[in-house]
Coordinates of C-alpha atoms and ligand atoms in Angstrom, one line a residue:
X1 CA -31.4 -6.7 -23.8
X2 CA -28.4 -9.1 -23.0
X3 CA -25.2 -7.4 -21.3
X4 CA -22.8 -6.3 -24.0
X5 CA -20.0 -7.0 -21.1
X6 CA -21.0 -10.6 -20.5
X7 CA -19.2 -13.0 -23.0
X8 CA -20.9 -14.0 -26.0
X9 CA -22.0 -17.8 -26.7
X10 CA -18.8 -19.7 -27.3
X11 CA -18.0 -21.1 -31.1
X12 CA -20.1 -24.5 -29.9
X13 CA -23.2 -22.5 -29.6
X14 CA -23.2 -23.2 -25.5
X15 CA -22.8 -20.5 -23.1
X16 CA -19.4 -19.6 -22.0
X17 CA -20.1 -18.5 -18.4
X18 CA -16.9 -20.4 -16.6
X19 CA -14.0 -18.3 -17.0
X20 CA -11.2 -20.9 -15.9
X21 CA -7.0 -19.9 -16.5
X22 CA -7.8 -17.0 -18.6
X23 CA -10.1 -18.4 -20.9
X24 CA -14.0 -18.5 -21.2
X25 CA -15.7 -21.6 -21.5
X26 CA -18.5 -23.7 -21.7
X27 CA -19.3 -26.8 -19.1
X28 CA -17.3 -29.7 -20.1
X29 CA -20.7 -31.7 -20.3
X30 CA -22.4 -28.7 -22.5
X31 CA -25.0 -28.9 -20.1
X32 CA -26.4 -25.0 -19.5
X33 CA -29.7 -24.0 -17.5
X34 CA -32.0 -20.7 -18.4
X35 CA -31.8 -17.3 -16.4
X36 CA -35.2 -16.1 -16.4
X37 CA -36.3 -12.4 -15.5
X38 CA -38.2 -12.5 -12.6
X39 CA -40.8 -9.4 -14.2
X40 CA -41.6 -11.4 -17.0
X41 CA -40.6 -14.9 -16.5
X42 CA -39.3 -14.3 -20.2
X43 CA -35.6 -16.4 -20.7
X44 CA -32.6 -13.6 -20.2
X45 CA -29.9 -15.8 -21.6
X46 CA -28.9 -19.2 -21.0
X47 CA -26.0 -20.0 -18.1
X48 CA -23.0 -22.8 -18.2
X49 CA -23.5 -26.0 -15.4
X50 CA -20.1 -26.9 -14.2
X51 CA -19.8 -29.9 -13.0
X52 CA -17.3 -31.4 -10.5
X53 CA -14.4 -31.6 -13.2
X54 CA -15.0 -28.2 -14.2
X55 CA -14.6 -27.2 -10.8
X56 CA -11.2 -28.9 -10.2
X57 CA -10.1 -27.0 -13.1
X58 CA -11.1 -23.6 -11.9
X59 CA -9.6 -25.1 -8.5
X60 CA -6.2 -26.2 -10.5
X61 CA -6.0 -22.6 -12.6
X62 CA -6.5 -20.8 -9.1
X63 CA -4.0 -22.4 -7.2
X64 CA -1.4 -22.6 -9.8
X65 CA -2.0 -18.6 -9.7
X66 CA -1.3 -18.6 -5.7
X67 CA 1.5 -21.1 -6.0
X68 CA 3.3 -19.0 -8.7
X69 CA 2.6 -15.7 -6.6
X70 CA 1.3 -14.6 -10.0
X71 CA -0.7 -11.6 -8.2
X72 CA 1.3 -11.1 -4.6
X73 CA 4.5 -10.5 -6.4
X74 CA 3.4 -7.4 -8.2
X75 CA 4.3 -4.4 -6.4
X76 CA 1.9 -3.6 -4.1
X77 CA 0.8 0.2 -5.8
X78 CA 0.6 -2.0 -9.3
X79 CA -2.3 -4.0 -7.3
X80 CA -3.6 -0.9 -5.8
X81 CA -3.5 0.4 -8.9
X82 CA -5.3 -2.3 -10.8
X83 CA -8.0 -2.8 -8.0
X84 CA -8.6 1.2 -8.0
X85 CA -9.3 0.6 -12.0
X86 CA -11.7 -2.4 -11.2
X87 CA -13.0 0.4 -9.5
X88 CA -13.3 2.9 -12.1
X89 CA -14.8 0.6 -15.1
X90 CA -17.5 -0.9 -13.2
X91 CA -18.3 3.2 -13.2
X92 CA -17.8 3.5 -16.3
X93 CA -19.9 0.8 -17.4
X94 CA -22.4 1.1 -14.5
X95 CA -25.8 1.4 -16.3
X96 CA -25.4 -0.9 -18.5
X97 CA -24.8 -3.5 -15.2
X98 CA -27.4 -1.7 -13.7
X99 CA -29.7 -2.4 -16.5
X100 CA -28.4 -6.3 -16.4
X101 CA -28.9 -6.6 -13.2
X102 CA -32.5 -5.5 -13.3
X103 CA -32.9 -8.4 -15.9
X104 CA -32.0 -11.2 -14.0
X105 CA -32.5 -9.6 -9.9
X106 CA -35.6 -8.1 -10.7
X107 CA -34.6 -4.9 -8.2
X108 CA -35.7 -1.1 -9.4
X109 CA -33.0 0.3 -11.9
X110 CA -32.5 3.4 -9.6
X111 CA -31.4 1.1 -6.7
X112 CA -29.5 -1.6 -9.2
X113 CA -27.4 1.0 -9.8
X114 CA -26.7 2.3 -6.6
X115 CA -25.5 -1.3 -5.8
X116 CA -23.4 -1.7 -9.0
X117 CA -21.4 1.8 -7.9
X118 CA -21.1 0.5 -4.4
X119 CA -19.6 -2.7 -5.9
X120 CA -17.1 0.3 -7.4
X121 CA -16.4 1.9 -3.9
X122 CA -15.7 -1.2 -2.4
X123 CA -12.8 -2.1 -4.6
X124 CA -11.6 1.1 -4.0
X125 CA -12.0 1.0 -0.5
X126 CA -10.4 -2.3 -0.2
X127 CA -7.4 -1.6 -3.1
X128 CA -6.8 1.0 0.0
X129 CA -5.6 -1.7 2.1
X130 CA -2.9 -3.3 -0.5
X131 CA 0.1 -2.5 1.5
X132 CA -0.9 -1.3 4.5
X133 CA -1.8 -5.3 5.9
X134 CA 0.7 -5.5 8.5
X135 CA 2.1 -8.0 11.2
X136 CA 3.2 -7.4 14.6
X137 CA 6.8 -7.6 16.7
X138 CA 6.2 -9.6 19.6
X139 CA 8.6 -10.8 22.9
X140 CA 9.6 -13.7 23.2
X141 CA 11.4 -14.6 26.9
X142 CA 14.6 -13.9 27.4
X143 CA 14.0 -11.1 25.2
X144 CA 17.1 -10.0 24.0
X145 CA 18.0 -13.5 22.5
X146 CA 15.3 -13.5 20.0
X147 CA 13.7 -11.6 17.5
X148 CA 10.0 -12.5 16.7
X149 CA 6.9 -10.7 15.0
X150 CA 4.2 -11.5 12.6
X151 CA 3.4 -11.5 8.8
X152 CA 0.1 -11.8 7.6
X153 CA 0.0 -14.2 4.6
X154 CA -3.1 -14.7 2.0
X155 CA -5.3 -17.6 3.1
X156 CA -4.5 -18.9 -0.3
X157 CA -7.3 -20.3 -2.5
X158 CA -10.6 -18.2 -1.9
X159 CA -14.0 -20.1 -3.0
X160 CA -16.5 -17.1 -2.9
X161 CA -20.0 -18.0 -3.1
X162 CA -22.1 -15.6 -3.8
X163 CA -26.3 -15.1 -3.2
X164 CA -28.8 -13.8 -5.9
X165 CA -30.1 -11.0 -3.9
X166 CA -27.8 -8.1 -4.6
X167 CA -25.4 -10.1 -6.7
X168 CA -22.7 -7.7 -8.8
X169 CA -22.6 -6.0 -5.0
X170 CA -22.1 -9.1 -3.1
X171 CA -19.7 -10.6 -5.6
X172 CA -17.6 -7.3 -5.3
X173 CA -17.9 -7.3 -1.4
X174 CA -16.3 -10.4 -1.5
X175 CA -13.4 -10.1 -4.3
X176 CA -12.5 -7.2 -3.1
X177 CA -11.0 -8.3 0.2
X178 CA -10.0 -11.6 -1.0
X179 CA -7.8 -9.9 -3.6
X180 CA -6.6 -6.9 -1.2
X181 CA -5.3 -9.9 1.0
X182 CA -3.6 -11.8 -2.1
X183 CA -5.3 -14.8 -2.3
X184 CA -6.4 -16.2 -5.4
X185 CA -10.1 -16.6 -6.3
X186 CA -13.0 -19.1 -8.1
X187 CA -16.2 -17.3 -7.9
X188 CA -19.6 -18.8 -7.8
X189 CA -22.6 -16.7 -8.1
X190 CA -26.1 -17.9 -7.4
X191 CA -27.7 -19.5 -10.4
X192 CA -30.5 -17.5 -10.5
X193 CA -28.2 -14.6 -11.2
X194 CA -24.7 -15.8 -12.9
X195 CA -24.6 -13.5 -15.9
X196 CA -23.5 -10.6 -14.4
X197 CA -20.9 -11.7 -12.6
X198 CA -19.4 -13.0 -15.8
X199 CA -19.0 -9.3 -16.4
X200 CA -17.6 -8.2 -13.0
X201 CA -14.9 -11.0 -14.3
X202 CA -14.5 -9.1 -17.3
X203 CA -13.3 -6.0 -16.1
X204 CA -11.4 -7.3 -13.3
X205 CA -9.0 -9.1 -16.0
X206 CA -9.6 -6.2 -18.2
X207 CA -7.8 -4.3 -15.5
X208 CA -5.3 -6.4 -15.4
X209 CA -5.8 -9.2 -12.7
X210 CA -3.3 -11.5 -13.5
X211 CA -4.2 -15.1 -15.3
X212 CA -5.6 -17.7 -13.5
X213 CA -6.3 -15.6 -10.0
X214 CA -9.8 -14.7 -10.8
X215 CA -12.2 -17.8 -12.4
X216 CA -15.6 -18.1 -12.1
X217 CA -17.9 -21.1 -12.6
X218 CA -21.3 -21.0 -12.7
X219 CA -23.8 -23.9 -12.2
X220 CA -26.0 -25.3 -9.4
X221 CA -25.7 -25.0 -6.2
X222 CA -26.2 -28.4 -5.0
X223 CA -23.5 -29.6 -7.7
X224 CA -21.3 -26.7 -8.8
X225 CA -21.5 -24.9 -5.4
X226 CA -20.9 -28.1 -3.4
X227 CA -17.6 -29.4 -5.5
X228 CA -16.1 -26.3 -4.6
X229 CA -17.3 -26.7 -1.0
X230 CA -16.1 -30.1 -1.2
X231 CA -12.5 -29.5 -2.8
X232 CA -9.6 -30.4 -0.9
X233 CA -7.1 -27.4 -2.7
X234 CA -9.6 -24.8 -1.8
X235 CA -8.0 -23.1 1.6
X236 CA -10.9 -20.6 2.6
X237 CA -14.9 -21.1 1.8
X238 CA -16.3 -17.4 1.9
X239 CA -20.3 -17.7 2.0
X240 CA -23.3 -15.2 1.8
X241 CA -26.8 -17.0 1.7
X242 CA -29.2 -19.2 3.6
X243 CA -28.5 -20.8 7.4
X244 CA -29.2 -24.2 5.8
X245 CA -26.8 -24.3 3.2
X246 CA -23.8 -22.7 5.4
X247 CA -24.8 -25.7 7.7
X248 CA -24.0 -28.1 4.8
X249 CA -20.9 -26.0 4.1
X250 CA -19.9 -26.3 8.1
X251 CA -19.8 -29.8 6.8
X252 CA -17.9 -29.7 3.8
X253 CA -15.4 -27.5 5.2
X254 CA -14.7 -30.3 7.4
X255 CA -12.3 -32.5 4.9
X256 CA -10.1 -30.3 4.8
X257 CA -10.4 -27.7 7.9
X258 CA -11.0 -24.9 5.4
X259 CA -11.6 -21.5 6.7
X260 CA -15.2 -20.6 6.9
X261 CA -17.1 -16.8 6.6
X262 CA -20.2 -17.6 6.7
X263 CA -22.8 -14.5 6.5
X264 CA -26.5 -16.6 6.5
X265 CA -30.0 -15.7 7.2
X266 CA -31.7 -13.3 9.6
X267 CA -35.1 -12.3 11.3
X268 CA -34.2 -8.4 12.5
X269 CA -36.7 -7.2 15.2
X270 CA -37.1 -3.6 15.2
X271 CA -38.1 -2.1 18.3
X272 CA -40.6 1.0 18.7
X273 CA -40.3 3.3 21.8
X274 CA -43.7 5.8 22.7
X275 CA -41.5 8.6 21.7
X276 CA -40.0 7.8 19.0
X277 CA -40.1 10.2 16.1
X278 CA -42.1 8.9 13.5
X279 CA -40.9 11.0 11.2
X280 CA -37.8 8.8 11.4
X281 CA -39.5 5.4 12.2
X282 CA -42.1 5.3 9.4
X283 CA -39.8 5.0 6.7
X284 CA -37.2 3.4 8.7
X285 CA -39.4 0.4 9.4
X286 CA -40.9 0.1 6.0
X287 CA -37.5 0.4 4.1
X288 CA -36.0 -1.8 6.7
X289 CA -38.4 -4.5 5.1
X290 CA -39.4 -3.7 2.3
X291 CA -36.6 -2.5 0.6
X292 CA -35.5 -5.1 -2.3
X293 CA -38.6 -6.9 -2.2
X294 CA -37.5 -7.8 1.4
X295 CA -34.8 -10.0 0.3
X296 CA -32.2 -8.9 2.7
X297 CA -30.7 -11.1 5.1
X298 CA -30.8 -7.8 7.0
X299 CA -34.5 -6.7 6.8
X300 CA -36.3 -5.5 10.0
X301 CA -38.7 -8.3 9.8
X302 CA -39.7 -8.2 13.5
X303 CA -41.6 -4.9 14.4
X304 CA -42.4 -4.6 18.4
X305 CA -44.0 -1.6 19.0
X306 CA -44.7 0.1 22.3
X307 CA -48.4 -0.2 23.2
X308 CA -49.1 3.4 23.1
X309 CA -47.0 4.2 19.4
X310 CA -48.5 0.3 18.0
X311 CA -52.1 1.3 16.4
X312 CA -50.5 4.9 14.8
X313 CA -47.6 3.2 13.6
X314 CA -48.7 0.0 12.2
X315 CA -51.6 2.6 10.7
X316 CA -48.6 4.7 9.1
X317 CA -46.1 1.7 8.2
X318 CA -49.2 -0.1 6.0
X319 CA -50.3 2.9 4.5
X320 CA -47.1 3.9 3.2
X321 CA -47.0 0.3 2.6
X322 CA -49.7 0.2 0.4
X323 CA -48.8 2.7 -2.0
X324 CA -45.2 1.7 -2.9
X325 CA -45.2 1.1 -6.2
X326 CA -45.0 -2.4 -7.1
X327 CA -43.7 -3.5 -10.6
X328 CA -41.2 -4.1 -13.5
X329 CA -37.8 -2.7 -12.0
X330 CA -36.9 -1.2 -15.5
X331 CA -40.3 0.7 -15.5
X332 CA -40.1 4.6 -14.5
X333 CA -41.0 5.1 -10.8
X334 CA -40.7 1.5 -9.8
X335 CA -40.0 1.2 -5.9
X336 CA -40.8 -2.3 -5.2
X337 CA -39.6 -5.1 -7.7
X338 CA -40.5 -9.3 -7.9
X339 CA -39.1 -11.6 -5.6
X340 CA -36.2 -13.8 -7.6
X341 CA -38.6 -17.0 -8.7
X342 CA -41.4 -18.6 -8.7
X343 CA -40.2 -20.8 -6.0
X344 CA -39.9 -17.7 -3.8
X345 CA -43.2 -16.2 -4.8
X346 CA -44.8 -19.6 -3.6
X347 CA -42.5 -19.4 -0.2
X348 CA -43.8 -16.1 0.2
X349 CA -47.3 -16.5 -0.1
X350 CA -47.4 -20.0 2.1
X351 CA -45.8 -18.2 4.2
X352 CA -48.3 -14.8 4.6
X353 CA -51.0 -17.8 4.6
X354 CA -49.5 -19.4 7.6
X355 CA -49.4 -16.0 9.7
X356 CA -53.5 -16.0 8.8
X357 CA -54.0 -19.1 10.3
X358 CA -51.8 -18.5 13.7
X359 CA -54.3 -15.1 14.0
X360 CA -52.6 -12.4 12.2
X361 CA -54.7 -9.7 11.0
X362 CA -53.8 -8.4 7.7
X363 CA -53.2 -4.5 7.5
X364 CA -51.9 -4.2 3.8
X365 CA -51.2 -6.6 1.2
X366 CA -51.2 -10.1 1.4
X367 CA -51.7 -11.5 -1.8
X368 CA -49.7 -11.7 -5.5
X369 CA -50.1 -9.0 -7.7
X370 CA -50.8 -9.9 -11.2
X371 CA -50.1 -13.3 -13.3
X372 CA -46.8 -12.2 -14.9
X373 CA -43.9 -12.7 -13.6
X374 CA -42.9 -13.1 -9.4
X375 CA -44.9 -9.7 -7.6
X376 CA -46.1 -9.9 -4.2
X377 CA -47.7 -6.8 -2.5
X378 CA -45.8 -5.5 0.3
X379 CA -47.5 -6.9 3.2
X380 CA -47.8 -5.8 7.0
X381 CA -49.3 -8.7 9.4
X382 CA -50.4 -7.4 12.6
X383 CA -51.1 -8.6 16.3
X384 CA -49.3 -11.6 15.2
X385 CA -48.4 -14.2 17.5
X386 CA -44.9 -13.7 19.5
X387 CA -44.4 -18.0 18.5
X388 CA -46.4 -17.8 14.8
X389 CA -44.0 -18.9 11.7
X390 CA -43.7 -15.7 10.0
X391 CA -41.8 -14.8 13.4
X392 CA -40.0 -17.6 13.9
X393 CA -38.8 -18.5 10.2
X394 CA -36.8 -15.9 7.7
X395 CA -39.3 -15.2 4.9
X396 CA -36.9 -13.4 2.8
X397 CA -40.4 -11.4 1.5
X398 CA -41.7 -8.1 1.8
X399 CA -43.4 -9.6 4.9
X400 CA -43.4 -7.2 8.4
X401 CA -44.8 -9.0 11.3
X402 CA -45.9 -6.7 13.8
X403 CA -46.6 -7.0 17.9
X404 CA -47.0 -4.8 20.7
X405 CA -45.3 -4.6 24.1
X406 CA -45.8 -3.1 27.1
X407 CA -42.6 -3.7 28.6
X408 CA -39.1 -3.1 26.9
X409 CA -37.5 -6.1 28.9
X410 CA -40.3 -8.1 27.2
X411 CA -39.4 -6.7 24.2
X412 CA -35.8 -7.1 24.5
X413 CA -36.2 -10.7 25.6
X414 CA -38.5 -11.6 22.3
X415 CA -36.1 -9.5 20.0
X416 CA -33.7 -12.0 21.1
X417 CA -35.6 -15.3 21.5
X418 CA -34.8 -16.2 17.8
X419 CA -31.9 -18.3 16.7
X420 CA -30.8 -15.4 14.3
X421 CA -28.8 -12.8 15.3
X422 CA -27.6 -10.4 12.5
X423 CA -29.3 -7.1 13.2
X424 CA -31.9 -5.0 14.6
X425 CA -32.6 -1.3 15.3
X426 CA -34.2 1.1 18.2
X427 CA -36.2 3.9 17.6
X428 CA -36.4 6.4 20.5
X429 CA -35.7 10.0 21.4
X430 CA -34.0 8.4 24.6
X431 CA -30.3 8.2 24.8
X432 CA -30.4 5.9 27.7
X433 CA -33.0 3.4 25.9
X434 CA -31.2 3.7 22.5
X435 CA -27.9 2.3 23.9
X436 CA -29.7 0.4 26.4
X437 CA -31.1 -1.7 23.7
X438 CA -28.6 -1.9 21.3
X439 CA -26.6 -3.4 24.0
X440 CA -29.0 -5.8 25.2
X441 CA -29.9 -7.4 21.4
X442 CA -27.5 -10.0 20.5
X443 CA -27.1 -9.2 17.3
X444 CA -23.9 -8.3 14.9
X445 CA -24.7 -4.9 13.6
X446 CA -27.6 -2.6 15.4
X447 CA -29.4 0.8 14.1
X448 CA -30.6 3.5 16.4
X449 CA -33.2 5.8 14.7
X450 CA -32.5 4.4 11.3
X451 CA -33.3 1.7 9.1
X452 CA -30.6 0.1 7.3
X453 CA -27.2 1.7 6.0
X454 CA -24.1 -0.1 5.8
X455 CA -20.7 0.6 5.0
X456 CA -17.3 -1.1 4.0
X457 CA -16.0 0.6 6.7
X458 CA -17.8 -1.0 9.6
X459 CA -17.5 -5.0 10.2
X460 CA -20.8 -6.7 8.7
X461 CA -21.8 -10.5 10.3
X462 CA -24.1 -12.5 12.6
X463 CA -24.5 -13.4 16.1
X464 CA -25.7 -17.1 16.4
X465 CA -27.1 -18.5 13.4
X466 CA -26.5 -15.6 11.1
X467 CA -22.9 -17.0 10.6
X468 CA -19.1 -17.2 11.1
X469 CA -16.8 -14.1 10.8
X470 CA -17.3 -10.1 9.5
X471 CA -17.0 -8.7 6.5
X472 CA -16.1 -5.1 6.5
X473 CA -13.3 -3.3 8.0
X474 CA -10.0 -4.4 8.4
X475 CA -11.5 -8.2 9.8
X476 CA -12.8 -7.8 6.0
X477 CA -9.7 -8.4 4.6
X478 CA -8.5 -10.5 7.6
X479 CA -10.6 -13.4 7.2
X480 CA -8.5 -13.8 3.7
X481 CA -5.2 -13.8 5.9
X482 CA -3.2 -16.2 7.8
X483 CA -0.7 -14.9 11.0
X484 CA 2.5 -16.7 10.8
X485 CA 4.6 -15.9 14.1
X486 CA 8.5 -15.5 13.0
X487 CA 10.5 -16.3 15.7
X488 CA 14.5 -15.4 15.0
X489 CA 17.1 -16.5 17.3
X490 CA 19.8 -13.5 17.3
X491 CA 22.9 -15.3 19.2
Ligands
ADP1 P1 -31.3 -19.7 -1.6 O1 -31.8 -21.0 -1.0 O2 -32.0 -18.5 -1.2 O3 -31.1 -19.8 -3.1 P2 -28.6 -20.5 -1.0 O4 -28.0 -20.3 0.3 O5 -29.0 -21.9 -1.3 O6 -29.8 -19.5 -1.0 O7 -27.7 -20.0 -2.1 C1 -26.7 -19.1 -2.0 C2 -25.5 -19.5 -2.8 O8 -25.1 -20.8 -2.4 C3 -25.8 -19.7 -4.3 O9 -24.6 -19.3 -5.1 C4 -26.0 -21.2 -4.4 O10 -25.7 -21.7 -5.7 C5 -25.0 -21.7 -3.4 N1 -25.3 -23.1 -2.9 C6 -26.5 -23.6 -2.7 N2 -26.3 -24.9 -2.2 C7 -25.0 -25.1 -2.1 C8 -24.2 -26.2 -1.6 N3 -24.8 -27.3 -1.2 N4 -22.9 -26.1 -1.6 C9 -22.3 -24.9 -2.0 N5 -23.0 -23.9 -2.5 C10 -24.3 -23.9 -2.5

């Protein structure tokens, strides 16, 4: 079933999927490339390629928008306004995106659509911040001769690029903010997983975005992705995916000193105290992993379990493990989808094969389920190695490698002997050890007794390698702002 919301093949046949200065489009070249579901490996619908001039027009049409304050100079409750009715038709419509996104993600339809109305909530949680972005007065000596304070100013042209494991979500995590903050946007989603972004698109400038201050363009990474990187009139670079391509952005960014977010990869250890409650740790741990197939910067990939708590709850996690249901995400009762590709699947499985060779021991799982489509079973490796691979490396698979420790300083100093640094979690009934450890692990957001929520409201980024910046909060909508320091002399 193709998205009724996405646009429909343009009068040359070729997909419209670049929506530049109002308009859809095809790729100037006509060149388009096939989004495939990753259940079936059937064809979904077929996806523009911009190339490099396509990009400088989305570029152009974006920063004309900026330059003519085309957005900024509504009043600020019209853009409250318009971003709280973003809000309310990705609602309206959410199924049907659910449904979409389930075609080309792969992820359960129950938990698609929790992510397409959390993509709602966060335009309404960032529309809450139009007009409430404020500067500061400051002193400046002698005091009474000058008048001096701060405005916060839109960064000015936003490239967002956007990942293909929770994409309608990410994309929204990402306008949002940029547009509370004024800038202007180009949006690229991954290619794996363009055509429902085309429809986020839609209903922004159904709600009445302003021309020209949202385009999208949609094409390969290396090409598409990398022009924008690589533009000098883009101000800001804001970046969800893998550590190796945010390194190659680090370098891009570098012609033109643009401002970088960068939220990248991550290997989360979750650490297991004797008394934890494993009522609480069970399901924390397997969700922490194996929740969308794994592929989640975020999972809790790391288990280190106290000696006395290891056998029962490696025992627990890989039975529960072993009876997720694995399959098509539009199929009733589905819990565990595909991985994105067939690339993936193969990264996967080399990667499950390499923890067998450094001495793993195979609880659950381990291989690919079926010959259709990208299915791996949800695997738990146990006694592995502190220095094997599949402890080392991000898998972004439903892959736990589990260890057990005697000593929590041991524990501590493995959770953070990893150049990743983006989560982790504790679970204990101790108050001391709880905030003990999620003091001592250098990572940007940590869980006690939990596996995995986030929120708008709390900042969202990486220690180390796991990136540049937050999203989330007010630094959300700040790493779209400027500070410009005013400084008035009075006499
Ligand atoms: P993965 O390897 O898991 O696909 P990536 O980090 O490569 O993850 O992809 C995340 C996003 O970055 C996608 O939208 C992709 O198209 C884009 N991308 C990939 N390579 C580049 C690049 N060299 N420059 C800019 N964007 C890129």
């Amino acid at each position: 079933m193709q998205n009724t919301i996405v646009p429909a093949a343009g009068a040359s046949g070729a997909p419209s999927t670049l929506f530049i200065d109002g308009d859809w489009r095809a790729a100037g070249s006509g060149e388009t490339f096939a989004s495939i579901d990753p259940a079936t490996g059937e064809h979904v619908g077929d996806v523009s390629a911009a190339d490099a001039a396509d990009v400088t027009a989305a570029v152009r049409s974006a920063r004309a928008a900026f330059d003519e304050r085309r957005w900024t100079r509504l009043p600020y409750p019209r853009r409250a306004e318009i971003m709280f009715d973003i809000a309310d038709r990705i609602d309206a419509a959410a199924e049907e995106l659910a449904v979409a996104e389930v075609r080309e993600n792969g992820m359960p339809l129950a938990g698609a659509l929790r992510t397409i109305q959390n993509g709602a909530q966060a335009f309404r949680y960032y529309g809450g911040w139009v007009g409430k972005i404020r500067g500061e007065t400051g002193e400046v000596a002698p005091g009474e001769a000058y008048h001096a304070f701060t405005v916060k100013e839109p960064v000015g042209v936003a490239a967002l690029i956007v990942p293909w494991n929770g994409p309608f979500m990410l994309a929204c995590h990402k306008l949002a903010p940029a547009l509370a903050a004024g800038c202007a946007i180009v949006l690229k989603p991954a290619e794996d997983t363009s055509l429902n972004t085309a429809a986020l698109v839609r209903i922004a400038v159904e709600a009445g975005v302003p021309r020209g201050v949202v385009n999208m363009v949609t094409g390969l990474g290396t090409v598409t992705g990398q022009a924008l990187a690589d533009h000098p009139d883009v101000d800001k670079i804001s970046f969800t995916g893998s550590t190796a391509t945010g390194r190659t952005l680090v370098r891009a960014a570098a012609g033109n000193f643009k401002r970088l977010s960068l939220e990248l990869g991550g290997k989360s250890p979750v650490i297991v105290m004797d008394d934890a409650d494993l009522e609480l740790a069970v399901p924390g741990v397997l969700t922490g992993i194996m929740s969308n197939s794994g592929q989640a910067c975020i999972a809790g990939s790391r288990l280190y379990a106290q000696r006395g708590i290891y056998d029962r709850l490696v025992d627990a996690v890989s039975e529960a493990a072993s009876k997720l249901v694995v399959g098509n995400g539009m199929a009733e009762g589905t819990q565990m989808g595909p991985v994105i590709s067939r690339r993936q699947l193969d990264r996967v499985l080399g990667y499950i094969d390499s923890g067998v060779a450094e001495g793993a021991r195979v609880t659950t799982g381990g291989s690919r389920v079926g010959d259709t489509g990208f299915f791996v079973e949800p695997t738990v490796l146990a006694d592995v190695p502190a220095g094997a691979k599949v402890v080392r490396e991000e898998i972004f698979g439903p892959v736990l490698s589990a260890m057990p420790f005697d000593d929590l300083d041991w524990a501590i100093a493995q959770a953070n002997d990893s150049p990743y640094g983006l989560g982790g979690s504790v679970y204990t009934r101790s108050l001391a050890t709880a905030h003990t450890v999620a003091r001592a692990v250098r990572a940007g957001t940590f869980w006690i007794n939990t596996g995995r929520p986030q929120d708008f409201t709390m900042p969202f980024g990486g220690y180390k390698e796991s990136g540049w910046g937050r999203e989330g909060g007010l630094q959300g909508v700040e790493a779209y702002l400027e500070t410009k320091s005013v400084i008035a002399r009075l006499y």
